[in-house]
């Protein structure tokens, strides 16, 4: 059961994700900030439906620039106060100043939020990177230097980050970043061999930090094809073709079964947990959790 801290007016779940990794496989869910009231209601209902699964933690993505940081902060703070599981805030550095990030970290510390996923983010429309930071590793340094003692995760890309010059430099930069942080969560991928190769390459460079695979149930194949093209994730054509031809209910069931098969293979290969990209919907994640019996 996660640790609980009394912040005076409300109880907050303050378990550090890094303390959860290793004992038994974790199951975590990722959400994005809703765009309007209808989407906010949908997210709240999804959280209600997933709560009985007792997730190890959940995480909330963060937009680049604008009010992206504030929206994530408000949702993460609410979840930590209202729900019996910890929430981790994604924090992007592109387009942000050191001062702005420091103020946000103070907000998180005051609200009892102890988990941060430190990311570069992507400049909008491929524009040049602006702000005080270039790489996620610079953000990791700032988060670790904060007196709150945050648990810090970073992103890893099993199929190599699309901006990397080559595989060797990708792994070298990831090793340097992950050696400073507590754990990594991966971009989505569909071939378990990509995960084992990543872990072996990191181990070969002397990095043995936990790497949690991110698993994307293909509930909306068209959108996920688009995300995959942006991330450099290879799409398994037979699976996508089959899902694209199915009506919604069959598709969600089949997507959950495929994601379960991948998750089980990853756990068998020694993954410390599974991080499910929920797209703010509960159906596939509920099925996967039941099938995996975590
Ligand atoms: P970095 O670690 O900075 O790496 C980016 C590129 O720079 C890589 O090619 C790397 O090899 C290279 N590099 C790193 N350090 C150096 C260096 N010192 N010198 C030269 N090159 C270097 N995006 C969002 O906008 N919001 C989110 O909430 C979000 N959540 C995510 C969650 C997960 C689990 C993952 C996997 C990704 C997420 N992303 C999110 C996407 C992420 O921001 C993008 O993939 C981004 O392009 C890279 O982020 P990074 O943190 O891996 O960057």
PDB file of N, CA and C in Angstrom, residues 87-179:
ATOM      1  N   UNK A  87       0.490   9.733  -8.074  1.00  0.00           N
ATOM      2  CA  UNK A  87       0.477  10.230  -9.456  1.00  0.00           C
ATOM      3  C   UNK A  87       1.822  10.892  -9.745  1.00  0.00           C
ATOM      4  N   UNK A  88       2.348  10.621 -10.928  1.00  0.00           N
ATOM      5  CA  UNK A  88       3.624  11.202 -11.347  1.00  0.00           C
ATOM      6  C   UNK A  88       3.352  12.277 -12.403  1.00  0.00           C
ATOM      7  N   UNK A  89       4.024  13.419 -12.258  1.00  0.00           N
ATOM      8  CA  UNK A  89       3.845  14.516 -13.214  1.00  0.00           C
ATOM      9  C   UNK A  89       4.900  14.430 -14.304  1.00  0.00           C
ATOM     10  N   UNK A  90       4.480  14.451 -15.572  1.00  0.00           N
ATOM     11  CA  UNK A  90       5.439  14.620 -16.663  1.00  0.00           C
ATOM     12  C   UNK A  90       5.832  16.095 -16.681  1.00  0.00           C
ATOM     13  N   UNK A  91       7.110  16.348 -16.942  1.00  0.00           N
ATOM     14  CA  UNK A  91       7.618  17.725 -16.959  1.00  0.00           C
ATOM     15  C   UNK A  91       8.512  17.865 -18.185  1.00  0.00           C
ATOM     16  N   UNK A  92       8.127  18.765 -19.100  1.00  0.00           N
ATOM     17  CA  UNK A  92       8.927  18.947 -20.321  1.00  0.00           C
ATOM     18  C   UNK A  92       9.791  20.196 -20.175  1.00  0.00           C
ATOM     19  N   UNK A  93      10.954  20.169 -20.841  1.00  0.00           N
ATOM     20  CA  UNK A  93      11.843  21.329 -20.691  1.00  0.00           C
ATOM     21  C   UNK A  93      11.829  22.268 -21.894  1.00  0.00           C
ATOM     22  N   UNK A  94      11.503  21.756 -23.093  1.00  0.00           N
ATOM     23  CA  UNK A  94      11.545  22.605 -24.294  1.00  0.00           C
ATOM     24  C   UNK A  94      10.621  23.809 -24.119  1.00  0.00           C
ATOM     25  N   UNK A  95      11.125  25.000 -24.360  1.00  0.00           N
ATOM     26  CA  UNK A  95      10.298  26.213 -24.291  1.00  0.00           C
ATOM     27  C   UNK A  95      10.140  26.764 -22.890  1.00  0.00           C
ATOM     28  N   UNK A  96      10.788  26.145 -21.883  1.00  0.00           N
ATOM     29  CA  UNK A  96      10.600  26.622 -20.511  1.00  0.00           C
ATOM     30  C   UNK A  96      11.887  27.220 -19.938  1.00  0.00           C
ATOM     31  N   UNK A  97      11.697  28.107 -18.953  1.00  0.00           N
ATOM     32  CA  UNK A  97      12.859  28.751 -18.319  1.00  0.00           C
ATOM     33  C   UNK A  97      13.194  28.013 -17.027  1.00  0.00           C
ATOM     34  N   UNK A  98      14.430  28.222 -16.566  1.00  0.00           N
ATOM     35  CA  UNK A  98      14.852  27.611 -15.296  1.00  0.00           C
ATOM     36  C   UNK A  98      13.972  28.120 -14.152  1.00  0.00           C
ATOM     37  N   UNK A  99      13.653  29.417 -14.224  1.00  0.00           N
ATOM     38  CA  UNK A  99      12.837  30.029 -13.174  1.00  0.00           C
ATOM     39  C   UNK A  99      11.433  29.403 -13.121  1.00  0.00           C
ATOM     40  N   UNK A 100      10.832  29.223 -14.309  1.00  0.00           N
ATOM     41  CA  UNK A 100       9.490  28.639 -14.387  1.00  0.00           C
ATOM     42  C   UNK A 100       9.481  27.219 -13.856  1.00  0.00           C
ATOM     43  N   UNK A 101      10.490  26.436 -14.219  1.00  0.00           N
ATOM     44  CA  UNK A 101      10.556  25.047 -13.762  1.00  0.00           C
ATOM     45  C   UNK A 101      10.769  25.005 -12.251  1.00  0.00           C
ATOM     46  N   UNK A 102      11.610  25.907 -11.729  1.00  0.00           N
ATOM     47  CA  UNK A 102      11.871  25.920 -10.278  1.00  0.00           C
ATOM     48  C   UNK A 102      10.570  26.225  -9.522  1.00  0.00           C
ATOM     49  N   UNK A 103       9.781  27.169 -10.044  1.00  0.00           N
ATOM     50  CA  UNK A 103       8.522  27.530  -9.374  1.00  0.00           C
ATOM     51  C   UNK A 103       7.547  26.348  -9.409  1.00  0.00           C
ATOM     52  N   UNK A 104       7.523  25.654 -10.531  1.00  0.00           N
ATOM     53  CA  UNK A 104       6.625  24.502 -10.660  1.00  0.00           C
ATOM     54  C   UNK A 104       7.030  23.389  -9.692  1.00  0.00           C
ATOM     55  N   UNK A 105       8.333  23.146  -9.574  1.00  0.00           N
ATOM     56  CA  UNK A 105       8.796  22.113  -8.643  1.00  0.00           C
ATOM     57  C   UNK A 105       8.433  22.486  -7.207  1.00  0.00           C
ATOM     58  N   UNK A 106       8.493  23.785  -6.889  1.00  0.00           N
ATOM     59  CA  UNK A 106       8.068  24.230  -5.547  1.00  0.00           C
ATOM     60  C   UNK A 106       6.584  23.912  -5.340  1.00  0.00           C
ATOM     61  N   UNK A 107       5.771  24.168  -6.387  1.00  0.00           N
ATOM     62  CA  UNK A 107       4.330  23.853  -6.299  1.00  0.00           C
ATOM     63  C   UNK A 107       4.138  22.368  -6.024  1.00  0.00           C
ATOM     64  N   UNK A 108       4.864  21.524  -6.782  1.00  0.00           N
ATOM     65  CA  UNK A 108       4.709  20.073  -6.600  1.00  0.00           C
ATOM     66  C   UNK A 108       5.112  19.669  -5.186  1.00  0.00           C
ATOM     67  N   UNK A 109       6.233  20.206  -4.728  1.00  0.00           N
ATOM     68  CA  UNK A 109       6.708  19.834  -3.388  1.00  0.00           C
ATOM     69  C   UNK A 109       5.666  20.237  -2.333  1.00  0.00           C
ATOM     70  N   UNK A 110       5.100  21.450  -2.480  1.00  0.00           N
ATOM     71  CA  UNK A 110       4.118  21.930  -1.497  1.00  0.00           C
ATOM     72  C   UNK A 110       2.853  21.074  -1.530  1.00  0.00           C
ATOM     73  N   UNK A 111       2.532  20.515  -2.699  1.00  0.00           N
ATOM     74  CA  UNK A 111       1.312  19.705  -2.836  1.00  0.00           C
ATOM     75  C   UNK A 111       1.568  18.236  -2.497  1.00  0.00           C
ATOM     76  N   UNK A 112       2.784  17.890  -2.119  1.00  0.00           N
ATOM     77  CA  UNK A 112       3.074  16.503  -1.741  1.00  0.00           C
ATOM     78  C   UNK A 112       3.269  15.581  -2.928  1.00  0.00           C
ATOM     79  N   UNK A 113       3.531  16.144  -4.120  1.00  0.00           N
ATOM     80  CA  UNK A 113       3.794  15.317  -5.311  1.00  0.00           C
ATOM     81  C   UNK A 113       5.293  14.989  -5.317  1.00  0.00           C
ATOM     82  N   UNK A 114       5.631  13.691  -5.336  1.00  0.00           N
ATOM     83  CA  UNK A 114       7.050  13.328  -5.165  1.00  0.00           C
ATOM     84  C   UNK A 114       7.644  12.641  -6.399  1.00  0.00           C
ATOM     85  N   UNK A 115       6.835  12.465  -7.459  1.00  0.00           N
ATOM     86  CA  UNK A 115       7.318  11.747  -8.642  1.00  0.00           C
ATOM     87  C   UNK A 115       7.257  12.631  -9.885  1.00  0.00           C
ATOM     88  N   UNK A 116       8.389  12.731 -10.577  1.00  0.00           N
ATOM     89  CA  UNK A 116       8.485  13.562 -11.783  1.00  0.00           C
ATOM     90  C   UNK A 116       9.088  12.728 -12.910  1.00  0.00           C
ATOM     91  N   UNK A 117       8.479  12.789 -14.102  1.00  0.00           N
ATOM     92  CA  UNK A 117       9.080  12.197 -15.300  1.00  0.00           C
ATOM     93  C   UNK A 117       9.668  13.360 -16.107  1.00  0.00           C
ATOM     94  N   UNK A 118      10.992  13.419 -16.180  1.00  0.00           N
ATOM     95  CA  UNK A 118      11.683  14.567 -16.796  1.00  0.00           C
ATOM     96  C   UNK A 118      11.940  14.299 -18.274  1.00  0.00           C
ATOM     97  N   UNK A 119      11.381  15.171 -19.131  1.00  0.00           N
ATOM     98  CA  UNK A 119      11.381  14.931 -20.581  1.00  0.00           C
ATOM     99  C   UNK A 119      11.831  16.163 -21.343  1.00  0.00           C
ATOM    100  N   UNK A 120      12.336  15.917 -22.562  1.00  0.00           N
ATOM    101  CA  UNK A 120      12.650  17.061 -23.414  1.00  0.00           C
ATOM    102  C   UNK A 120      11.356  17.697 -23.931  1.00  0.00           C
ATOM    103  N   UNK A 121      10.411  16.887 -24.390  1.00  0.00           N
ATOM    104  CA  UNK A 121       9.258  17.424 -25.120  1.00  0.00           C
ATOM    105  C   UNK A 121       9.669  17.683 -26.557  1.00  0.00           C
ATOM    106  N   UNK A 122       8.692  17.995 -27.391  1.00  0.00           N
ATOM    107  CA  UNK A 122       8.994  18.254 -28.806  1.00  0.00           C
ATOM    108  C   UNK A 122       8.550  19.665 -29.144  1.00  0.00           C
ATOM    109  N   UNK A 123       9.419  20.463 -29.807  1.00  0.00           N
ATOM    110  CA  UNK A 123       8.992  21.808 -30.200  1.00  0.00           C
ATOM    111  C   UNK A 123       7.811  21.699 -31.166  1.00  0.00           C
ATOM    112  N   UNK A 124       6.805  22.606 -31.041  1.00  0.00           N
ATOM    113  CA  UNK A 124       5.637  22.521 -31.914  1.00  0.00           C
ATOM    114  C   UNK A 124       6.021  22.670 -33.385  1.00  0.00           C
ATOM    115  N   UNK A 125       5.393  21.867 -34.245  1.00  0.00           N
ATOM    116  CA  UNK A 125       5.568  21.943 -35.701  1.00  0.00           C
ATOM    117  C   UNK A 125       7.028  21.892 -36.137  1.00  0.00           C
ATOM    118  N   UNK A 126       7.827  21.157 -35.404  1.00  0.00           N
ATOM    119  CA  UNK A 126       9.225  20.996 -35.804  1.00  0.00           C
ATOM    120  C   UNK A 126      10.043  22.277 -35.714  1.00  0.00           C
ATOM    121  N   UNK A 127       9.544  23.300 -34.970  1.00  0.00           N
ATOM    122  CA  UNK A 127      10.308  24.553 -34.868  1.00  0.00           C
ATOM    123  C   UNK A 127      11.562  24.329 -34.009  1.00  0.00           C
ATOM    124  N   UNK A 128      12.467  25.325 -33.997  1.00  0.00           N
ATOM    125  CA  UNK A 128      13.728  25.175 -33.261  1.00  0.00           C
ATOM    126  C   UNK A 128      13.456  25.103 -31.762  1.00  0.00           C
ATOM    127  N   UNK A 129      14.330  24.408 -31.037  1.00  0.00           N
ATOM    128  CA  UNK A 129      14.182  24.285 -29.591  1.00  0.00           C
ATOM    129  C   UNK A 129      14.496  25.633 -28.935  1.00  0.00           C
ATOM    130  N   UNK A 130      13.549  26.107 -28.084  1.00  0.00           N
ATOM    131  CA  UNK A 130      13.772  27.381 -27.395  1.00  0.00           C
ATOM    132  C   UNK A 130      13.738  27.141 -25.890  1.00  0.00           C
ATOM    133  N   UNK A 131      14.033  28.176 -25.087  1.00  0.00           N
ATOM    134  CA  UNK A 131      14.010  28.048 -23.632  1.00  0.00           C
ATOM    135  C   UNK A 131      15.401  27.811 -23.075  1.00  0.00           C
ATOM    136  N   UNK A 132      15.455  27.584 -21.750  1.00  0.00           N
ATOM    137  CA  UNK A 132      16.756  27.449 -21.072  1.00  0.00           C
ATOM    138  C   UNK A 132      17.335  26.039 -21.157  1.00  0.00           C
ATOM    139  N   UNK A 133      16.552  25.071 -21.635  1.00  0.00           N
ATOM    140  CA  UNK A 133      17.021  23.678 -21.646  1.00  0.00           C
ATOM    141  C   UNK A 133      17.023  23.139 -23.076  1.00  0.00           C
ATOM    142  N   UNK A 134      17.946  22.239 -23.345  1.00  0.00           N
ATOM    143  CA  UNK A 134      17.964  21.559 -24.638  1.00  0.00           C
ATOM    144  C   UNK A 134      17.587  20.086 -24.502  1.00  0.00           C
ATOM    145  N   UNK A 135      18.119  19.468 -23.462  1.00  0.00           N
ATOM    146  CA  UNK A 135      17.969  18.019 -23.319  1.00  0.00           C
ATOM    147  C   UNK A 135      17.360  17.682 -21.961  1.00  0.00           C
ATOM    148  N   UNK A 136      16.682  16.520 -21.929  1.00  0.00           N
ATOM    149  CA  UNK A 136      16.041  16.085 -20.684  1.00  0.00           C
ATOM    150  C   UNK A 136      17.052  15.956 -19.547  1.00  0.00           C
ATOM    151  N   UNK A 137      18.289  15.571 -19.872  1.00  0.00           N
ATOM    152  CA  UNK A 137      19.294  15.387 -18.804  1.00  0.00           C
ATOM    153  C   UNK A 137      19.500  16.685 -18.013  1.00  0.00           C
ATOM    154  N   UNK A 138      19.354  17.846 -18.677  1.00  0.00           N
ATOM    155  CA  UNK A 138      19.525  19.128 -17.962  1.00  0.00           C
ATOM    156  C   UNK A 138      18.373  19.320 -16.966  1.00  0.00           C
ATOM    157  N   UNK A 139      17.186  18.847 -17.356  1.00  0.00           N
ATOM    158  CA  UNK A 139      16.029  18.949 -16.459  1.00  0.00           C
ATOM    159  C   UNK A 139      16.198  17.990 -15.267  1.00  0.00           C
ATOM    160  N   UNK A 140      16.725  16.791 -15.553  1.00  0.00           N
ATOM    161  CA  UNK A 140      16.966  15.826 -14.468  1.00  0.00           C
ATOM    162  C   UNK A 140      17.837  16.474 -13.392  1.00  0.00           C
ATOM    163  N   UNK A 141      18.880  17.179 -13.824  1.00  0.00           N
ATOM    164  CA  UNK A 141      19.795  17.835 -12.871  1.00  0.00           C
ATOM    165  C   UNK A 141      19.038  18.807 -11.961  1.00  0.00           C
ATOM    166  N   UNK A 142      18.165  19.617 -12.590  1.00  0.00           N
ATOM    167  CA  UNK A 142      17.424  20.627 -11.821  1.00  0.00           C
ATOM    168  C   UNK A 142      16.452  19.954 -10.849  1.00  0.00           C
ATOM    169  N   UNK A 143      15.779  18.893 -11.304  1.00  0.00           N
ATOM    170  CA  UNK A 143      14.799  18.214 -10.435  1.00  0.00           C
ATOM    171  C   UNK A 143      15.526  17.567  -9.255  1.00  0.00           C
ATOM    172  N   UNK A 144      16.675  16.939  -9.541  1.00  0.00           N
ATOM    173  CA  UNK A 144      17.417  16.266  -8.458  1.00  0.00           C
ATOM    174  C   UNK A 144      17.983  17.264  -7.450  1.00  0.00           C
ATOM    175  N   UNK A 145      18.283  18.476  -7.919  1.00  0.00           N
ATOM    176  CA  UNK A 145      18.875  19.478  -7.024  1.00  0.00           C
ATOM    177  C   UNK A 145      17.822  20.080  -6.085  1.00  0.00           C
ATOM    178  N   UNK A 146      16.534  19.865  -6.376  1.00  0.00           N
ATOM    179  CA  UNK A 146      15.474  20.449  -5.540  1.00  0.00           C
ATOM    180  C   UNK A 146      15.460  19.758  -4.177  1.00  0.00           C
ATOM    181  N   UNK A 147      15.296  20.519  -3.097  1.00  0.00           N
ATOM    182  CA  UNK A 147      15.365  19.910  -1.759  1.00  0.00           C
ATOM    183  C   UNK A 147      14.251  18.905  -1.462  1.00  0.00           C
ATOM    184  N   UNK A 148      13.187  18.874  -2.271  1.00  0.00           N
ATOM    185  CA  UNK A 148      12.071  17.963  -1.975  1.00  0.00           C
ATOM    186  C   UNK A 148      12.489  16.496  -2.107  1.00  0.00           C
ATOM    187  N   UNK A 149      13.570  16.202  -2.832  1.00  0.00           N
ATOM    188  CA  UNK A 149      13.994  14.809  -2.999  1.00  0.00           C
ATOM    189  C   UNK A 149      13.060  14.014  -3.887  1.00  0.00           C
ATOM    190  N   UNK A 150      12.745  14.569  -5.064  1.00  0.00           N
ATOM    191  CA  UNK A 150      11.829  13.891  -5.995  1.00  0.00           C
ATOM    192  C   UNK A 150      12.415  12.562  -6.481  1.00  0.00           C
ATOM    193  N   UNK A 151      11.528  11.613  -6.761  1.00  0.00           N
ATOM    194  CA  UNK A 151      11.903  10.403  -7.501  1.00  0.00           C
ATOM    195  C   UNK A 151      11.784  10.774  -8.984  1.00  0.00           C
ATOM    196  N   UNK A 152      12.845  10.522  -9.768  1.00  0.00           N
ATOM    197  CA  UNK A 152      12.885  11.052 -11.133  1.00  0.00           C
ATOM    198  C   UNK A 152      12.981   9.935 -12.169  1.00  0.00           C
ATOM    199  N   UNK A 153      12.022   9.939 -13.093  1.00  0.00           N
ATOM    200  CA  UNK A 153      12.064   9.014 -14.222  1.00  0.00           C
ATOM    201  C   UNK A 153      12.410   9.767 -15.495  1.00  0.00           C
ATOM    202  N   UNK A 154      12.842   9.011 -16.514  1.00  0.00           N
ATOM    203  CA  UNK A 154      13.154   9.613 -17.819  1.00  0.00           C
ATOM    204  C   UNK A 154      12.564   8.726 -18.926  1.00  0.00           C
ATOM    205  N   UNK A 155      12.579   9.252 -20.144  1.00  0.00           N
ATOM    206  CA  UNK A 155      12.060   8.489 -21.297  1.00  0.00           C
ATOM    207  C   UNK A 155      13.186   7.688 -21.947  1.00  0.00           C
ATOM    208  N   UNK A 156      12.819   6.501 -22.481  1.00  0.00           N
ATOM    209  CA  UNK A 156      13.774   5.702 -23.270  1.00  0.00           C
ATOM    210  C   UNK A 156      13.069   5.273 -24.552  1.00  0.00           C
ATOM    211  N   UNK A 157      13.830   5.126 -25.614  1.00  0.00           N
ATOM    212  CA  UNK A 157      13.243   4.804 -26.920  1.00  0.00           C
ATOM    213  C   UNK A 157      13.857   3.513 -27.445  1.00  0.00           C
ATOM    214  N   UNK A 158      13.152   2.377 -27.271  1.00  0.00           N
ATOM    215  CA  UNK A 158      13.719   1.081 -27.681  1.00  0.00           C
ATOM    216  C   UNK A 158      14.163   1.075 -29.141  1.00  0.00           C
ATOM    217  N   UNK A 159      13.412   1.768 -30.022  1.00  0.00           N
ATOM    218  CA  UNK A 159      13.777   1.745 -31.445  1.00  0.00           C
ATOM    219  C   UNK A 159      14.619   2.970 -31.821  1.00  0.00           C
ATOM    220  N   UNK A 160      15.206   3.617 -30.832  1.00  0.00           N
ATOM    221  CA  UNK A 160      16.085   4.779 -30.993  1.00  0.00           C
ATOM    222  C   UNK A 160      15.250   6.046 -31.250  1.00  0.00           C
ATOM    223  N   UNK A 161      15.617   7.128 -30.546  1.00  0.00           N
ATOM    224  CA  UNK A 161      14.867   8.372 -30.698  1.00  0.00           C
ATOM    225  C   UNK A 161      15.043   8.934 -32.114  1.00  0.00           C
ATOM    226  N   UNK A 162      13.943   9.425 -32.720  1.00  0.00           N
ATOM    227  CA  UNK A 162      14.046   9.892 -34.122  1.00  0.00           C
ATOM    228  C   UNK A 162      15.045  11.034 -34.326  1.00  0.00           C
ATOM    229  N   UNK A 163      15.365  11.827 -33.277  1.00  0.00           N
ATOM    230  CA  UNK A 163      16.342  12.916 -33.466  1.00  0.00           C
ATOM    231  C   UNK A 163      17.786  12.440 -33.274  1.00  0.00           C
ATOM    232  N   UNK A 164      17.973  11.162 -32.910  1.00  0.00           N
ATOM    233  CA  UNK A 164      19.343  10.685 -32.651  1.00  0.00           C
ATOM    234  C   UNK A 164      20.119  10.557 -33.949  1.00  0.00           C
ATOM    235  N   UNK A 165      21.400  10.852 -33.876  1.00  0.00           N
ATOM    236  CA  UNK A 165      22.261  10.725 -35.063  1.00  0.00           C
ATOM    237  C   UNK A 165      22.400   9.264 -35.445  1.00  0.00           C
ATOM    238  N   UNK A 166      22.548   8.410 -34.442  1.00  0.00           N
ATOM    239  CA  UNK A 166      22.695   6.965 -34.674  1.00  0.00           C
ATOM    240  C   UNK A 166      22.411   6.232 -33.367  1.00  0.00           C
ATOM    241  N   UNK A 167      22.386   4.903 -33.458  1.00  0.00           N
ATOM    242  CA  UNK A 167      22.051   4.070 -32.301  1.00  0.00           C
ATOM    243  C   UNK A 167      23.087   4.239 -31.169  1.00  0.00           C
ATOM    244  N   UNK A 168      24.353   4.306 -31.551  1.00  0.00           N
ATOM    245  CA  UNK A 168      25.414   4.378 -30.542  1.00  0.00           C
ATOM    246  C   UNK A 168      25.287   5.653 -29.712  1.00  0.00           C
ATOM    247  N   UNK A 169      25.076   6.793 -30.380  1.00  0.00           N
ATOM    248  CA  UNK A 169      24.994   8.044 -29.612  1.00  0.00           C
ATOM    249  C   UNK A 169      23.692   8.074 -28.810  1.00  0.00           C
ATOM    250  N   UNK A 170      22.615   7.506 -29.368  1.00  0.00           N
ATOM    251  CA  UNK A 170      21.339   7.441 -28.633  1.00  0.00           C
ATOM    252  C   UNK A 170      21.551   6.713 -27.299  1.00  0.00           C
ATOM    253  N   UNK A 171      22.201   5.553 -27.372  1.00  0.00           N
ATOM    254  CA  UNK A 171      22.394   4.748 -26.145  1.00  0.00           C
ATOM    255  C   UNK A 171      23.358   5.432 -25.177  1.00  0.00           C
ATOM    256  N   UNK A 172      24.362   6.132 -25.727  1.00  0.00           N
ATOM    257  CA  UNK A 172      25.325   6.827 -24.871  1.00  0.00           C
ATOM    258  C   UNK A 172      24.621   7.955 -24.096  1.00  0.00           C
ATOM    259  N   UNK A 173      23.818   8.745 -24.796  1.00  0.00           N
ATOM    260  CA  UNK A 173      23.117   9.849 -24.114  1.00  0.00           C
ATOM    261  C   UNK A 173      22.078   9.305 -23.123  1.00  0.00           C
ATOM    262  N   UNK A 174      21.399   8.221 -23.516  1.00  0.00           N
ATOM    263  CA  UNK A 174      20.401   7.638 -22.602  1.00  0.00           C
ATOM    264  C   UNK A 174      21.083   7.112 -21.340  1.00  0.00           C
ATOM    265  N   UNK A 175      22.217   6.450 -21.505  1.00  0.00           N
ATOM    266  CA  UNK A 175      22.937   5.914 -20.344  1.00  0.00           C
ATOM    267  C   UNK A 175      23.314   7.043 -19.383  1.00  0.00           C
ATOM    268  N   UNK A 176      23.848   8.139 -19.943  1.00  0.00           N
ATOM    269  CA  UNK A 176      24.266   9.267 -19.083  1.00  0.00           C
ATOM    270  C   UNK A 176      23.049   9.815 -18.326  1.00  0.00           C
ATOM    271  N   UNK A 177      21.926   9.953 -19.035  1.00  0.00           N
ATOM    272  CA  UNK A 177      20.703  10.517 -18.420  1.00  0.00           C
ATOM    273  C   UNK A 177      20.140   9.563 -17.366  1.00  0.00           C
ATOM    274  N   UNK A 178      20.048   8.285 -17.712  1.00  0.00           N
ATOM    275  CA  UNK A 178      19.419   7.307 -16.813  1.00  0.00           C
ATOM    276  C   UNK A 178      20.292   7.020 -15.601  1.00  0.00           C
ATOM    277  N   UNK A 179      21.593   7.111 -15.749  1.00  0.00           N
ATOM    278  CA  UNK A 179      22.472   6.897 -14.590  1.00  0.00           C
ATOM    279  C   UNK A 179      22.232   7.954 -13.518  1.00  0.00           C
TER     280      UNK A 179
END
